[in-house]
Each structure stands twice: as structure tokens, then as C-alpha cells.
mmCIF file of C-alpha atoms in Angstrom:
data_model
loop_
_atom_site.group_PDB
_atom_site.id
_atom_site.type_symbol
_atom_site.label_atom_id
_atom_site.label_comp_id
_atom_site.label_asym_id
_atom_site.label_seq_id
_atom_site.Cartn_x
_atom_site.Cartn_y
_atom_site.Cartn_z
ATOM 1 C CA UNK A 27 -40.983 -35.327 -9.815
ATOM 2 C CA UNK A 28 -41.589 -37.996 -12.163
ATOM 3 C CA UNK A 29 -41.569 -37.874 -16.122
ATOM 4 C CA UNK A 30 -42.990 -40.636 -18.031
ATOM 5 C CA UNK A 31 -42.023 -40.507 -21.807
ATOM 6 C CA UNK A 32 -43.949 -42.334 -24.264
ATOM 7 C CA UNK A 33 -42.833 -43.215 -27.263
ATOM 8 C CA UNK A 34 -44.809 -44.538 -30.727
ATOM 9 C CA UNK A 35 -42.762 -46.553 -32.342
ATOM 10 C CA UNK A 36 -41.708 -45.120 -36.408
ATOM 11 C CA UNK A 37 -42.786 -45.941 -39.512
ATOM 12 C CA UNK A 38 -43.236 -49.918 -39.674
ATOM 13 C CA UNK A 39 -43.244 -52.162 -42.923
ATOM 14 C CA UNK A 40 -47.241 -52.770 -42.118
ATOM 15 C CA UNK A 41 -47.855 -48.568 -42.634
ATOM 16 C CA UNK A 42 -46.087 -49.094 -46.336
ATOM 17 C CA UNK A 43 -47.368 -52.180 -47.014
ATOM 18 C CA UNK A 44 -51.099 -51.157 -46.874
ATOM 19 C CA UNK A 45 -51.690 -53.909 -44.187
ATOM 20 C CA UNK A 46 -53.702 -54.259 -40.928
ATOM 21 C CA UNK A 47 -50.692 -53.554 -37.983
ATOM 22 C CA UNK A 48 -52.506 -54.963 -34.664
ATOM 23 C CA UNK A 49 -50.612 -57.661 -32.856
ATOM 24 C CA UNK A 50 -49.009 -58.338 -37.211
ATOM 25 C CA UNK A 51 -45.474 -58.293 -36.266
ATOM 26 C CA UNK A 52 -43.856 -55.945 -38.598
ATOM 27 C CA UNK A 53 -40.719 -54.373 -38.311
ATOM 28 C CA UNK A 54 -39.512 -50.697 -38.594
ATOM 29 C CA UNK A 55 -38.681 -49.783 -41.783
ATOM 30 C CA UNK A 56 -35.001 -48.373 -42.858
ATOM 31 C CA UNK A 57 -37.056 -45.216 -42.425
ATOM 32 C CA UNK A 58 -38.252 -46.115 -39.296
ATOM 33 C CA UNK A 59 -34.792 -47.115 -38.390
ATOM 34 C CA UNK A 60 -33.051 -43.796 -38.562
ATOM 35 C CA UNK A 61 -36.457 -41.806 -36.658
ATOM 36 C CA UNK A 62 -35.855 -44.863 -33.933
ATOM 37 C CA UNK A 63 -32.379 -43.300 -33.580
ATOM 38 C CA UNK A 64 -33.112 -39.709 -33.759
ATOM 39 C CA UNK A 65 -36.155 -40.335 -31.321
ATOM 40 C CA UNK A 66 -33.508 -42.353 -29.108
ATOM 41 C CA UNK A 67 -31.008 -38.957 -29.347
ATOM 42 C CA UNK A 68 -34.070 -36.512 -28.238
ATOM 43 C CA UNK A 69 -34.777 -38.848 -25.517
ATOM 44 C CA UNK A 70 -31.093 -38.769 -24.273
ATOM 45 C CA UNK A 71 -30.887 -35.054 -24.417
ATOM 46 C CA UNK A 72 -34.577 -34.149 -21.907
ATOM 47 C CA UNK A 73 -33.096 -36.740 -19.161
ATOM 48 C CA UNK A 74 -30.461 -35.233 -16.887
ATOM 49 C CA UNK A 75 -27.042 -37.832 -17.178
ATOM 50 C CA UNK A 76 -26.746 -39.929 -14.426
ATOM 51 C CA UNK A 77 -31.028 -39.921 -13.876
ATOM 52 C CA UNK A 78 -32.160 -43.143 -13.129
ATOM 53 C CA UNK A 79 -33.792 -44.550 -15.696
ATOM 54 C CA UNK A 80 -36.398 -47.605 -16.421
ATOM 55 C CA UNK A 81 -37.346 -48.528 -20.385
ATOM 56 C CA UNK A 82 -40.406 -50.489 -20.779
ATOM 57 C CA UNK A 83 -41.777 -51.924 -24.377
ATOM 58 C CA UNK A 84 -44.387 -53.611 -26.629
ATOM 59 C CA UNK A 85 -42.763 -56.956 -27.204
ATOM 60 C CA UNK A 86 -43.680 -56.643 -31.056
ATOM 61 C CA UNK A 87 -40.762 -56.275 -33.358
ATOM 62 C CA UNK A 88 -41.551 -52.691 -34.199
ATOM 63 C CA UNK A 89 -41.733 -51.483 -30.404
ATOM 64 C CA UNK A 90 -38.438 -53.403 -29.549
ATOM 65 C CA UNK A 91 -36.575 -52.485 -32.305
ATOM 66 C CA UNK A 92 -37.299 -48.622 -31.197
ATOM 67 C CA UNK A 93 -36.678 -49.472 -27.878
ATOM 68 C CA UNK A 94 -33.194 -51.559 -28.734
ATOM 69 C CA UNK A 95 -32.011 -47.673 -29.777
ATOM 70 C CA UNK A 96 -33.413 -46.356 -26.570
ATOM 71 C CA UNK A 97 -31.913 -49.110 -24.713
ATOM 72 C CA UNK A 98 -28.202 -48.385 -26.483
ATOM 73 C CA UNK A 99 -28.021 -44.976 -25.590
ATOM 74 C CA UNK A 100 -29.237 -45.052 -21.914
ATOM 75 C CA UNK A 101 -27.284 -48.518 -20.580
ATOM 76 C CA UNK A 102 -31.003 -50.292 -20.021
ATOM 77 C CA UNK A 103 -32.710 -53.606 -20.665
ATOM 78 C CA UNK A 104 -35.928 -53.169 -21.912
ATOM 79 C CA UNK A 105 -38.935 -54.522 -19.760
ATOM 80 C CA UNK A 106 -41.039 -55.930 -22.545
ATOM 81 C CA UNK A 107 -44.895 -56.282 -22.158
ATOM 82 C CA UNK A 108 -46.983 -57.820 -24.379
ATOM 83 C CA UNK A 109 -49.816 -55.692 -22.450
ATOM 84 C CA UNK A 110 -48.683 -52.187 -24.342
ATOM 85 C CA UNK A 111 -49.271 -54.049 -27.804
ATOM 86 C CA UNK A 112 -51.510 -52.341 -30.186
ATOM 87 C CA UNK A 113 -55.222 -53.215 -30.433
ATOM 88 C CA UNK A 114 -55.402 -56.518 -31.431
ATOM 89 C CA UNK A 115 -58.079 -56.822 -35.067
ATOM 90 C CA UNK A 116 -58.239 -60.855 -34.950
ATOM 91 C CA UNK A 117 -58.410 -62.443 -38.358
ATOM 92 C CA UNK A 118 -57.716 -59.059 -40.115
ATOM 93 C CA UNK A 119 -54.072 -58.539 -38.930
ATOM 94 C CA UNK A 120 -52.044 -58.575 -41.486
ATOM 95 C CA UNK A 121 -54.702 -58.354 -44.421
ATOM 96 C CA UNK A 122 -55.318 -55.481 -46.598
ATOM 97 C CA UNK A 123 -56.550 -52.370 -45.385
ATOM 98 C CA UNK A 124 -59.248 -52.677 -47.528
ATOM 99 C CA UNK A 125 -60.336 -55.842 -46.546
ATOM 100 C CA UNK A 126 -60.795 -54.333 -42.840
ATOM 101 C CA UNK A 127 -62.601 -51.490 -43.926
ATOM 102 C CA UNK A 128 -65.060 -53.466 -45.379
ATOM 103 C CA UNK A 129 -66.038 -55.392 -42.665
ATOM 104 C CA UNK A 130 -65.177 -53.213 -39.820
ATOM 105 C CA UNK A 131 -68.756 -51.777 -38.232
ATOM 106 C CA UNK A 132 -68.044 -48.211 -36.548
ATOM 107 C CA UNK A 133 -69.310 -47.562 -32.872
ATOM 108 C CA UNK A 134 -72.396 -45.910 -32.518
ATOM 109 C CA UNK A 135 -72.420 -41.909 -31.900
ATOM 110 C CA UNK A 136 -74.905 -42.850 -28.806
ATOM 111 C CA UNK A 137 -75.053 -45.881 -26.496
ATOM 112 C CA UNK A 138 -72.100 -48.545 -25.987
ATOM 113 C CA UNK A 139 -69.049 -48.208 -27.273
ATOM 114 C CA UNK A 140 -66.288 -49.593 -24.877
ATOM 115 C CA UNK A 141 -67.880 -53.289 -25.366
ATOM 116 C CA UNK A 142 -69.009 -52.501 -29.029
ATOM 117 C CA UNK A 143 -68.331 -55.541 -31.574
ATOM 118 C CA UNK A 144 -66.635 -54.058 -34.764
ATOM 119 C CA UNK A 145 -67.343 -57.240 -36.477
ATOM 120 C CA UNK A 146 -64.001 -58.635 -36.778
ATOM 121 C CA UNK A 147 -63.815 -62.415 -35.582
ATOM 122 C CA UNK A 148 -61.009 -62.245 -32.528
ATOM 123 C CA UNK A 149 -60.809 -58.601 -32.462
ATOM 124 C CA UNK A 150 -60.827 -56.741 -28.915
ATOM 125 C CA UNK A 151 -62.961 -54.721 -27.603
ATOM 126 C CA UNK A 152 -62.321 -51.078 -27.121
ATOM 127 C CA UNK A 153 -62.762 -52.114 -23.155
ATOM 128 C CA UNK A 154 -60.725 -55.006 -23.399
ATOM 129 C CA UNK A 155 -57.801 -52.894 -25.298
ATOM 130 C CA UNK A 156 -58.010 -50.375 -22.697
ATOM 131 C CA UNK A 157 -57.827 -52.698 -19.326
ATOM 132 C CA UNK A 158 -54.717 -54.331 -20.523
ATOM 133 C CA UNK A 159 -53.276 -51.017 -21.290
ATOM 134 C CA UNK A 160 -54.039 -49.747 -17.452
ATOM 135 C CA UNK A 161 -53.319 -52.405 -16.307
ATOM 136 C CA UNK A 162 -50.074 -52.272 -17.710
ATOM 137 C CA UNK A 163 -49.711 -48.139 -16.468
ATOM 138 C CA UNK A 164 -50.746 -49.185 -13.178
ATOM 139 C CA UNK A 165 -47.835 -51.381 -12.587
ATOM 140 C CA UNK A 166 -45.352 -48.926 -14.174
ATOM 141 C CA UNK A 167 -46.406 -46.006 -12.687
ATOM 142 C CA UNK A 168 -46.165 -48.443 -8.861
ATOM 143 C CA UNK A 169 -42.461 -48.106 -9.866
ATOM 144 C CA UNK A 170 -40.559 -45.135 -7.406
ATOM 145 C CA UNK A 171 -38.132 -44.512 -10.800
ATOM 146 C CA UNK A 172 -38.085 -41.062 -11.974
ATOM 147 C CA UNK A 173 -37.624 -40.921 -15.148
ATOM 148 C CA UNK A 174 -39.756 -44.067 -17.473
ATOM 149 C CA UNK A 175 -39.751 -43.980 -20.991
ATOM 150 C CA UNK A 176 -42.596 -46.588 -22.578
ATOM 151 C CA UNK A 177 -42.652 -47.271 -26.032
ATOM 152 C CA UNK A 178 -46.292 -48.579 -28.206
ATOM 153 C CA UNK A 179 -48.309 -48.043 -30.640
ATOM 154 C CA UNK A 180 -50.048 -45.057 -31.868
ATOM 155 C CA UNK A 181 -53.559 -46.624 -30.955
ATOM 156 C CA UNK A 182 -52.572 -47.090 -27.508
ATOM 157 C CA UNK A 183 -51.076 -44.005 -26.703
ATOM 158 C CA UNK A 184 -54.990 -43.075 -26.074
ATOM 159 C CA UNK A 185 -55.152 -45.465 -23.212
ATOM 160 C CA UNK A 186 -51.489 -44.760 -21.467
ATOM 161 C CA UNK A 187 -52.351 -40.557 -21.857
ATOM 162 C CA UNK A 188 -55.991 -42.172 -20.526
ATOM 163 C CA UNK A 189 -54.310 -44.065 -17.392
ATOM 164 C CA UNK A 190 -51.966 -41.042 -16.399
ATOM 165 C CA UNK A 191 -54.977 -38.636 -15.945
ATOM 166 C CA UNK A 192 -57.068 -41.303 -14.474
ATOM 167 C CA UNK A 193 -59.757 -41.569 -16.645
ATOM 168 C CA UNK A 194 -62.497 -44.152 -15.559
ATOM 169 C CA UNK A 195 -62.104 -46.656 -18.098
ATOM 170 C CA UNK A 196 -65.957 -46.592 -18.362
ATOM 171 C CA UNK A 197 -65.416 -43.017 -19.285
ATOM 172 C CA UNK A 198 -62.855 -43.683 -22.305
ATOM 173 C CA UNK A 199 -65.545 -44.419 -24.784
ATOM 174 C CA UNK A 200 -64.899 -41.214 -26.715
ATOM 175 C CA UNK A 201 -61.339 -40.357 -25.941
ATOM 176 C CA UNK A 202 -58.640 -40.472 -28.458
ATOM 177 C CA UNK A 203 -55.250 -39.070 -28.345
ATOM 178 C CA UNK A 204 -53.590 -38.657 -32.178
ATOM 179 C CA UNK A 205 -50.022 -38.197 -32.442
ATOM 180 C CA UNK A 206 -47.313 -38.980 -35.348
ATOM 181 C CA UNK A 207 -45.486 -42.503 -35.782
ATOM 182 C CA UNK A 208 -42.270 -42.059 -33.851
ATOM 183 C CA UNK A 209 -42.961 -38.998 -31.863
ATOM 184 C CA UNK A 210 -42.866 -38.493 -27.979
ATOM 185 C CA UNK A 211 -45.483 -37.585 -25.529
ATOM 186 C CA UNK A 212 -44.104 -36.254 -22.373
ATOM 187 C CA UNK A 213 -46.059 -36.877 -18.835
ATOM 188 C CA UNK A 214 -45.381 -35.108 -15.388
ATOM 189 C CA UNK A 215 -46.098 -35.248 -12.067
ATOM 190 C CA UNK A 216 -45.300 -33.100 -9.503
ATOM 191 C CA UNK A 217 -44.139 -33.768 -6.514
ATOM 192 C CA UNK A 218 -46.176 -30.629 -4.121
ATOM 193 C CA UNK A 219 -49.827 -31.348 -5.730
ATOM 194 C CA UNK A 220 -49.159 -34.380 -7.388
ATOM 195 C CA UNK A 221 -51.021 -33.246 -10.493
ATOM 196 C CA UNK A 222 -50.277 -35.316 -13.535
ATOM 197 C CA UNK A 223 -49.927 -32.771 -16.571
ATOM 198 C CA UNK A 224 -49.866 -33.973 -20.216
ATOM 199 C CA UNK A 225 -46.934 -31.863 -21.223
ATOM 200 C CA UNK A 226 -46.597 -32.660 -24.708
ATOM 201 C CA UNK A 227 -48.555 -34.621 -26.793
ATOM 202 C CA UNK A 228 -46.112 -36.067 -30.047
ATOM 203 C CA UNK A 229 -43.677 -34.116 -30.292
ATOM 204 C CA UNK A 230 -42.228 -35.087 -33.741
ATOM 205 C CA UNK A 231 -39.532 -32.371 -34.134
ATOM 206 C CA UNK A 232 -36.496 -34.728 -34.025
ATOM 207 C CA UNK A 233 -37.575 -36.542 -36.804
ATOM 208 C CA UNK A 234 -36.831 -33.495 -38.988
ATOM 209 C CA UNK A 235 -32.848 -34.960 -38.190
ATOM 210 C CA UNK A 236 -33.739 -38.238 -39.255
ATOM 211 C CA UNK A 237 -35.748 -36.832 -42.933
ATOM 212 C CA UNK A 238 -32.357 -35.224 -43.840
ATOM 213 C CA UNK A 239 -30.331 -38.494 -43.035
ATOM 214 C CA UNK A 240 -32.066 -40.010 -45.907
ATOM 215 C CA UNK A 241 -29.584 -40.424 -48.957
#
């Protein structure tokens, strides 16, 4: 049986700050600080002591600094990979929100969307996001380890939930998976039909813990 956990990574100084996240490397608020322990405690209590365990991680500040609490509790290096990152916007990381919205061009309700330009200079692609992200799952998921915990962004979450069920990738144009800033989404597989289940989709409960730890 295999469990993949995956992790978005808290509230980052970019979500305050009004600012375009992307590849902008923020880091977790104080905020985000105490959910990246409480989410590191719920993790700790679902996987068995003693289970083997492998950590992998965005290499952005925000993802490691989540997975840095992870890491503590379980006795793990994280494996970082820049391939988990968020959606990359181009030349409006880091800019007002406002600025992107007025510029950004939505994908049409019909026709192409995976290769759709948002009109962005050096944004990705909604294809290009999502081949990096399987691409990433596909190696991880090669891995004989039981129990894998992966922490990124809330965008991507789509495309990891995406790569577990097998979705074509030329079928992802309309898929999109929503869940909290520093919640987890639990995966399963197991091991008679080998069906991969979504078994939670962000679960945010233990960051009711880390709401009352605020002074």
C-alpha cells in the first residue's frame, strides 16, 4: 500500500503582500510558520512510527521552509525539485496583483487551452506547467517507498492529484483541484487492484491548532 501526502505550503509573505507568487521567492509568514508546524504534527500522527519515509519539495523558500518542519519531525532530508514549483507568470512575479489581472487573457471556454498564451511575457503554458509537474510524479511515484509526503503550491496540486489518477495531460485542460494554503491531500494505492483513490482533498483541520497558537 502506498500513501502519497501532499502538502501546500501555508500562508506566504506574497498572499499578504498582494503580489504575484509564481517562481517570486517568498517566505512563509510567522503565520505560515506555526500552520508549517501544526501541518508537520498531523503528518507525524497518519504515518505509523518506524514507516519508511521519503520527503520531497519545491526548492522555493516557502515549500522548504514547510518541508524543514516536516523534515524535523520525521529524521529526513528533503529531496528538493525545482520541477514541483508553482506556475511560473514571467515578468509578473512579484508585481501587483493588479498589474496581472490586467494583462492576464483567460483561456477560451472552447478550443485550446493547455498551449493557450495568457499574455504574460515568460509565463508557462498550462501544458508546459503540467509536464514538469508529471514529470516530476513520475519519478516519485518510480520510488518502492511507502509512505511520500510532497510539498508545492496550491496551483500545482491540480497537476500532482492529475498525475496520480493518470490523467492524459492532453486531457487536463479543464481540471482544477482547489484546496486551502497549508492543508494536506492524501493519495492511496492499493496493493490487490492497484487503484489510486484521492482520499482527501485539503484537509485543513490541523490548522485550527495553529489559529489558537496565535498570541
Amino acid at each position: 500500500m502506498r500513501t502519497v501526502h501532499v502538502v501546500t505550503h501555508p500562508e506566504a509573505t506574497h498572499h499578504v503582500e498582494g503580489v504575484v507568487g509564481g517562481w517570486h521567492d517568498s517566505r512563509l509568514t510567522p503565520a505560515g510558520l506555526r500552520a508549517a508546524a501544526s501541518l508537520a504534527q498531523a503528518l507525524r500522527a497518519r504515518i505509523p512510527d518506524g514507516a519508511e519515509v521519503e520527503l520531497f519539495s519545491s526548492d522555493l523558500q516557502r515549500t522548504r521552509q514547510a518541508a524543514e518542519e516536516v523534515a524535523e519531525l520525521f529524521g529526513v532530508t528533503p529531496i528538493l525539485d525545482r520541477r514541483l514549483r508553482e506556475k511560473s507568470y514571467g515578468q509578473a512575479q512579484g508585481k501587483p496583483q493588479e498589474w496581472l489581472d490586467r494583462r492576464f487573457v483567460p483561456p477560451p471556454a472552447v478550443g485550446e487551452r493547455m498551449d493557450h498564451d495568457e499574455g504574460v511575457e515568460g509565463a508557462e503554458t498550462k501544458a508546459e506547467w503540467a509536464q514538469r509537474i508529471y514529470a516530476a510524479m513520475g519519478e516519485i511515484l518510480q520510488r518502492p517507498c511507502e509512505h511520500q509526503i510532497v510539498v508545492t503550491h496550491g496551483g500545482s496540486l491540480t497537476f500532482v492529484i492529475a498525475s496520480w489518477i493518470k490523467m492524459p495531460i492532453e486531457s487536463a485542460g479543464y481540471v482544477s483541484f482547489r484546496a486551502p494554503s497549508g492543508s494536506i491531500t492524501t493519495l492511496r494505492e492499493d496493493d490487490f487492484f492497484h487503484n489510486r483513490h484521492v482520499v482527501s482533498l485539503g484537509d485543513a483541520r490541523h490548522l485550527d491548532t495553529a489559529l489558537r497558537a496565535v498570541p
